[in-house]
Structure formats: structure tokens, C-alpha cells
Tab-separated table of C-alpha atoms in Angstrom:
chain	number	residue	atom	x	y	z
A	22	UNK	CA	0.000	0.000	0.000
A	23	UNK	CA	1.396	3.402	-0.945
A	24	UNK	CA	0.295	7.021	-0.918
A	25	UNK	CA	-1.745	6.503	-4.079
A	26	UNK	CA	-3.049	2.987	-3.362
A	27	UNK	CA	-5.455	3.063	-0.487
A	28	UNK	CA	-7.492	0.024	-1.435
A	29	UNK	CA	-11.055	1.006	-0.558
A	30	UNK	CA	-13.762	-1.601	-1.046
A	31	UNK	CA	-16.293	1.140	-1.798
A	32	UNK	CA	-15.449	2.086	-5.396
A	33	UNK	CA	-17.462	5.287	-5.469
A	34	UNK	CA	-15.744	6.472	-2.314
A	35	UNK	CA	-12.376	5.540	-3.869
A	36	UNK	CA	-13.072	7.804	-6.857
A	37	UNK	CA	-14.128	10.679	-4.636
A	38	UNK	CA	-11.062	10.254	-2.451
A	39	UNK	CA	-8.775	10.221	-5.499
A	40	UNK	CA	-10.239	13.502	-6.750
A	41	UNK	CA	-10.018	15.130	-3.308
A	42	UNK	CA	-6.453	13.944	-2.654
A	43	UNK	CA	-5.363	15.231	-6.084
A	44	UNK	CA	-6.758	18.668	-5.263
A	45	UNK	CA	-5.107	18.584	-1.837
A	46	UNK	CA	-1.768	17.653	-3.405
A	47	UNK	CA	-1.970	20.603	-5.802
A	48	UNK	CA	-2.837	22.966	-2.948
A	49	UNK	CA	0.047	21.574	-0.910
A	50	UNK	CA	2.387	22.160	-3.848
A	51	UNK	CA	1.287	25.794	-4.124
A	52	UNK	CA	1.884	26.392	-0.408
A	53	UNK	CA	5.295	24.719	-0.283
A	54	UNK	CA	4.389	21.212	0.863
A	55	UNK	CA	5.359	19.449	4.071
A	56	UNK	CA	8.462	18.052	5.756
A	57	UNK	CA	8.646	14.352	6.571
A	58	UNK	CA	8.591	13.928	10.346
A	59	UNK	CA	10.909	10.939	10.143
A	60	UNK	CA	13.639	12.022	7.714
A	61	UNK	CA	12.862	15.730	7.024
A	62	UNK	CA	12.586	15.155	3.270
A	63	UNK	CA	10.270	17.427	1.306
A	64	UNK	CA	6.866	15.897	0.694
A	65	UNK	CA	3.328	16.864	-0.276
A	66	UNK	CA	-0.020	16.687	1.516
A	67	UNK	CA	1.062	14.589	4.524
A	68	UNK	CA	4.143	14.867	6.777
A	69	UNK	CA	5.539	11.494	5.668
A	70	UNK	CA	7.514	10.991	2.468
A	71	UNK	CA	7.014	8.078	0.062
A	72	UNK	CA	10.111	6.353	1.441
A	73	UNK	CA	8.974	6.559	5.079
A	74	UNK	CA	5.241	5.995	4.592
A	75	UNK	CA	5.590	2.190	4.133
A	76	UNK	CA	7.040	2.016	7.665
A	77	UNK	CA	3.605	3.070	8.914
A	78	UNK	CA	2.119	-0.130	7.457
A	79	UNK	CA	4.556	-2.325	9.400
A	80	UNK	CA	2.632	-2.529	12.646
A	81	UNK	CA	3.130	-4.340	15.919
A	82	UNK	CA	6.073	-6.162	17.444
A	83	UNK	CA	6.841	-9.861	17.723
A	84	UNK	CA	6.596	-10.314	21.510
A	85	UNK	CA	3.833	-8.472	23.357
A	86	UNK	CA	2.051	-8.641	26.690
A	87	UNK	CA	-0.917	-10.996	26.446
A	88	UNK	CA	-3.100	-8.396	28.144
A	89	UNK	CA	-2.143	-4.808	27.251
A	90	UNK	CA	-0.150	-5.322	24.043
A	91	UNK	CA	3.019	-3.581	25.234
A	92	UNK	CA	6.309	-4.912	23.916
A	93	UNK	CA	7.975	-7.438	26.219
A	94	UNK	CA	11.636	-6.939	27.039
A	95	UNK	CA	12.637	-9.765	29.351
A	96	UNK	CA	9.207	-10.757	30.673
A	97	UNK	CA	7.187	-13.761	29.582
A	98	UNK	CA	3.429	-13.505	29.063
A	99	UNK	CA	2.542	-10.446	31.139
A	100	UNK	CA	4.545	-7.230	31.165
A	101	UNK	CA	5.746	-5.741	34.448
A	102	UNK	CA	3.011	-3.095	34.355
A	103	UNK	CA	0.207	-5.667	34.080
A	104	UNK	CA	1.753	-7.835	36.804
A	105	UNK	CA	1.617	-4.902	39.209
A	106	UNK	CA	-1.244	-2.488	38.455
A	107	UNK	CA	-3.116	-3.428	35.306
A	108	UNK	CA	-6.406	-1.589	34.741
A	109	UNK	CA	-7.450	-4.069	32.061
A	110	UNK	CA	-9.740	-6.783	33.369
A	111	UNK	CA	-12.680	-6.987	30.958
A	112	UNK	CA	-11.037	-7.185	27.549
A	113	UNK	CA	-9.179	-9.555	25.292
A	114	UNK	CA	-5.597	-8.724	24.365
A	115	UNK	CA	-5.096	-5.128	23.249
A	116	UNK	CA	-3.727	-4.756	19.725
A	117	UNK	CA	-1.494	-1.673	19.629
A	118	UNK	CA	-0.341	-0.819	16.119
A	119	UNK	CA	2.666	1.353	17.004
A	120	UNK	CA	4.691	2.320	20.038
A	121	UNK	CA	4.555	5.950	21.091
A	122	UNK	CA	8.192	6.887	20.534
A	123	UNK	CA	10.456	9.193	18.519
A	124	UNK	CA	8.973	10.406	15.220
A	125	UNK	CA	5.713	8.574	15.887
A	126	UNK	CA	5.062	10.923	18.807
A	127	UNK	CA	5.501	13.839	16.412
A	128	UNK	CA	3.191	12.167	13.926
A	129	UNK	CA	0.416	11.787	16.502
A	130	UNK	CA	0.911	15.378	17.656
A	131	UNK	CA	0.680	16.648	14.066
A	132	UNK	CA	-2.538	14.718	13.542
A	133	UNK	CA	-4.305	15.561	16.799
A	134	UNK	CA	-2.987	18.986	17.774
A	135	UNK	CA	-1.924	20.556	14.469
A	136	UNK	CA	-4.994	19.259	12.608
A	137	UNK	CA	-3.081	17.365	9.915
A	138	UNK	CA	-6.296	15.601	8.994
A	139	UNK	CA	-4.881	14.157	5.767
A	140	UNK	CA	-3.240	11.564	8.019
A	141	UNK	CA	-6.631	10.222	9.137
A	142	UNK	CA	-7.150	7.965	6.135
A	143	UNK	CA	-3.725	6.353	6.596
A	144	UNK	CA	-4.365	5.645	10.256
A	145	UNK	CA	-7.769	4.255	9.298
A	146	UNK	CA	-6.130	2.034	6.680
A	147	UNK	CA	-3.695	0.401	9.106
A	148	UNK	CA	-6.519	-0.012	11.605
A	149	UNK	CA	-8.601	-1.733	8.927
A	150	UNK	CA	-5.701	-4.070	8.125
A	151	UNK	CA	-5.591	-5.144	11.771
A	152	UNK	CA	-9.366	-5.520	11.865
A	153	UNK	CA	-9.263	-7.858	8.859
A	154	UNK	CA	-6.550	-9.998	10.477
A	155	UNK	CA	-8.651	-10.296	13.628
A	156	UNK	CA	-11.771	-11.161	11.630
A	157	UNK	CA	-9.912	-13.885	9.762
A	158	UNK	CA	-8.568	-15.279	13.017
A	159	UNK	CA	-12.063	-15.391	14.570
A	160	UNK	CA	-13.734	-16.332	11.268
A	161	UNK	CA	-16.431	-13.685	11.668
A	162	UNK	CA	-17.281	-10.097	10.848
A	163	UNK	CA	-16.776	-7.656	13.705
A	164	UNK	CA	-18.516	-4.399	14.547
A	165	UNK	CA	-16.424	-1.414	15.624
A	166	UNK	CA	-17.251	0.633	18.721
A	167	UNK	CA	-15.424	3.991	18.912
A	168	UNK	CA	-14.354	5.546	22.203
A	169	UNK	CA	-16.518	8.703	22.261
A	170	UNK	CA	-15.063	12.239	22.495
A	171	UNK	CA	-15.524	14.499	25.483
A	172	UNK	CA	-18.687	16.644	25.312
A	173	UNK	CA	-18.161	19.787	23.251
A	174	UNK	CA	-14.937	18.651	21.599
A	175	UNK	CA	-16.309	18.560	18.046
A	176	UNK	CA	-17.969	21.963	18.507
A	177	UNK	CA	-14.703	23.335	19.893
A	178	UNK	CA	-12.196	21.732	17.524
A	179	UNK	CA	-14.391	21.029	14.513
A	180	UNK	CA	-13.600	17.315	14.474
A	181	UNK	CA	-12.728	14.274	16.568
A	182	UNK	CA	-9.932	11.894	15.627
A	183	UNK	CA	-11.697	8.629	16.433
A	184	UNK	CA	-14.887	9.806	14.756
A	185	UNK	CA	-12.902	10.557	11.604
A	186	UNK	CA	-11.241	7.135	11.661
A	187	UNK	CA	-14.693	5.593	11.824
A	188	UNK	CA	-15.870	7.765	8.930
A	189	UNK	CA	-13.199	6.231	6.694
A	190	UNK	CA	-13.803	2.727	8.009
A	191	UNK	CA	-17.534	3.020	7.324
A	192	UNK	CA	-17.442	4.774	3.957
A	193	UNK	CA	-14.200	3.414	2.546
A	194	UNK	CA	-14.347	-0.194	3.729
A	195	UNK	CA	-18.022	-0.675	4.650
A	196	UNK	CA	-17.262	-1.424	8.307
A	197	UNK	CA	-20.282	-1.325	10.612
A	198	UNK	CA	-19.791	1.309	13.328
A	199	UNK	CA	-21.754	1.102	16.566
A	200	UNK	CA	-21.717	4.458	18.391
A	201	UNK	CA	-23.289	3.078	21.546
A	202	UNK	CA	-21.153	4.860	24.151
A	203	UNK	CA	-21.122	8.439	25.359
A	204	UNK	CA	-18.697	10.353	27.518
A	205	UNK	CA	-19.794	12.344	30.555
A	206	UNK	CA	-16.614	14.119	31.672
A	207	UNK	CA	-15.473	17.379	30.057
A	208	UNK	CA	-11.924	17.049	31.414
A	209	UNK	CA	-9.094	16.555	28.928
A	210	UNK	CA	-7.211	13.385	29.865
A	211	UNK	CA	-3.840	14.758	28.749
A	212	UNK	CA	-4.093	17.257	31.622
A	213	UNK	CA	-4.558	14.523	34.236
A	214	UNK	CA	-1.829	12.516	35.947
A	215	UNK	CA	-1.952	8.726	36.076
A	216	UNK	CA	-3.767	8.508	39.412
A	217	UNK	CA	-6.359	11.073	38.325
A	218	UNK	CA	-6.976	9.203	35.075
A	219	UNK	CA	-7.553	5.877	36.794
A	220	UNK	CA	-9.820	7.405	39.436
A	221	UNK	CA	-11.793	9.764	37.198
A	222	UNK	CA	-12.231	7.771	34.010
A	223	UNK	CA	-14.013	4.877	35.706
A	224	UNK	CA	-17.283	6.822	35.761
A	225	UNK	CA	-16.715	8.954	32.665
A	226	UNK	CA	-18.393	6.677	30.112
A	227	UNK	CA	-21.806	5.090	29.843
A	228	UNK	CA	-24.091	3.360	27.380
A	229	UNK	CA	-26.574	5.495	25.510
A	230	UNK	CA	-30.240	5.310	26.463
A	231	UNK	CA	-31.960	2.023	25.689
A	232	UNK	CA	-34.152	3.513	22.957
A	233	UNK	CA	-31.094	4.879	21.163
A	234	UNK	CA	-29.297	1.539	21.518
A	235	UNK	CA	-32.261	-0.215	19.913
A	236	UNK	CA	-32.041	2.129	16.914
A	237	UNK	CA	-28.284	1.585	16.559
A	238	UNK	CA	-28.345	-2.218	16.748
A	239	UNK	CA	-31.284	-4.621	16.649
A	240	UNK	CA	-29.274	-7.283	18.457
A	241	UNK	CA	-26.394	-7.059	20.904
A	242	UNK	CA	-23.254	-8.344	19.155
A	243	UNK	CA	-21.348	-11.180	20.766
A	244	UNK	CA	-17.977	-9.564	20.015
A	245	UNK	CA	-16.817	-6.057	19.066
A	246	UNK	CA	-13.630	-4.150	18.367
A	247	UNK	CA	-13.163	-1.106	20.620
A	248	UNK	CA	-11.122	1.629	18.902
A	249	UNK	CA	-9.033	4.390	20.513
A	250	UNK	CA	-5.993	6.378	19.439
A	251	UNK	CA	-3.589	5.920	22.379
A	252	UNK	CA	-3.392	3.497	25.290
A	253	UNK	CA	-1.697	5.008	28.331
A	254	UNK	CA	-3.008	3.515	31.573
A	255	UNK	CA	-5.737	1.407	29.976
A	256	UNK	CA	-8.402	3.090	32.103
A	257	UNK	CA	-10.420	4.387	29.152
A	258	UNK	CA	-10.484	0.978	27.460
A	259	UNK	CA	-11.497	-0.692	30.728
A	260	UNK	CA	-14.268	1.816	31.515
A	261	UNK	CA	-15.768	1.476	28.025
A	262	UNK	CA	-15.472	-2.306	28.144
A	263	UNK	CA	-17.381	-2.520	31.427
A	264	UNK	CA	-20.245	-0.573	29.851
A	265	UNK	CA	-20.253	-2.788	26.771
A	266	UNK	CA	-20.458	-5.873	28.968
A	267	UNK	CA	-23.447	-4.360	30.741
A	268	UNK	CA	-25.060	-4.162	27.312
A	269	UNK	CA	-24.398	-7.873	26.821
A	270	UNK	CA	-21.246	-7.955	24.672
A	271	UNK	CA	-19.218	-11.004	25.717
A	272	UNK	CA	-15.883	-10.395	23.974
A	273	UNK	CA	-14.147	-7.052	23.446
A	274	UNK	CA	-10.995	-6.684	21.362
A	275	UNK	CA	-9.403	-3.217	21.750
A	276	UNK	CA	-7.282	-1.768	18.935
A	277	UNK	CA	-5.275	1.411	19.520
A	278	UNK	CA	-3.049	3.264	17.079
A	279	UNK	CA	-0.333	3.872	19.670
A	280	UNK	CA	0.686	2.548	23.069
A	281	UNK	CA	2.756	4.382	25.698
A	282	UNK	CA	5.467	2.167	27.198
């Protein structure tokens, strides 16, 4: 997969995306383009050059914790963090696509804080690749449940990262999205320390009202994929998973773009 070969299953969406990306490339050319966040080479439209972009598709590591998905160094099975204070109790193994280090930290910052929204489709593409692998392993189609944004975020910022990932998953690859959760807290998690996150997030998410759930899904799915951008303490994933189990979901498979070691 390259910059020009995002293999959408929805052909009409693929045509529209091609036209839009061509226009964006021309605009980027007029305004001087971008600099690759990994090697500083000149590039267009997104802050990754054609030589570095394929590295984004190479996700995961060979040895990971069977619970949180962090890379294992000398441990076997569970990482040191999960042996001591794991917040994850109600989920299957977390699938983290990249570690949160070096240029990847800059990439996430550019996407979330500098509004480099052209990166969204590439993050969605690697997420879809992982989703397909999981579906093949389980031999079943899986619904995706996004972690909801804090109230007012879309009105304030104009967009939400996870919502945009789900837009591409739904329209580009025909993935069924179940927006069954809502967030109660207005606090930004990046401004909280670890103890505050664990304590405060536990009650920050809930299922939507029963009537709204019935409109979203006629039947409660047996298994879902829970999607978030970054796993730090695992508290958000755990809080959302507890709510999904209240709904009746038996198996929850979290996928995050990045994981903080």
C-alpha cells in the first residue's frame, strides 16, 4: 500500500477520495508542501515521504504482553506493568499498532494537535488491516465501537480523531460502526496525571439510552472491536469495556493506534 493505493472496497468512495487527494496535493504544492517527520525530506499533503510511509504499514512487534499489548523486554506472558497495576480486566488482548516513541510521537501530535487531517485515512487504513486480520482469526465479521469524544470537543475543535477514523472505516471499507457509548466528563485526559486518570475515568463513560441503543443495533453483538488512538493507563479501554459488557457484549478486542510504554 502506498500514498496513491489506499485500497477502498467502496469504489465510489475511492473515486471521490482520489479527486479530493489530487486537489489537496496541488494545494500543498502551491503552499510549499510538508516536511517528513521521520527524515525531514520534502513531501506533499502529509508529513511522511514516500520512502517513510511504508514504515507506517509495518505494525506491531513480535513479543507483546498478552493483556495490554506492550512490547515485552525480558518478561514472559505479562509485562511488568500488568503484573503490578493493570487496569485491564474486561477485555481480550489489546492490539497496539505502534509504540509511542520518537517520530511517531511527532506524527500523533501533528494529527491531533496541528490538525493534519490528511493523516486520518492512513491511520484508518492500518486499523482496517488489523481488523481484517482479527476477523480472519475469529472467522467472523466484527462491529467497531469507537471511544466517544468528550462533550463539546467537536464543537470546539471542529472534528474528533476517532470519529474521523470511523468515517473512513464506514465509507471506505463498509465497516459497521456502533456508536453506543457516550462520555460524561469534560476534562481533557492529557491534563490529568496517572492517578487522576484511573480514578476519574471509571465513571466517565456510559451506554446510551436504551431507545437509542435499539435504533443503533437490533441485536447485541457477541464480540466487538473497541477503537481508541492511544493506550496510556488502559483506564479508558477498561471503563468502556465494562459498559459494553453491561449491554451484553461477551468479547471485546481493543485496537489502539499507539501505546505508551
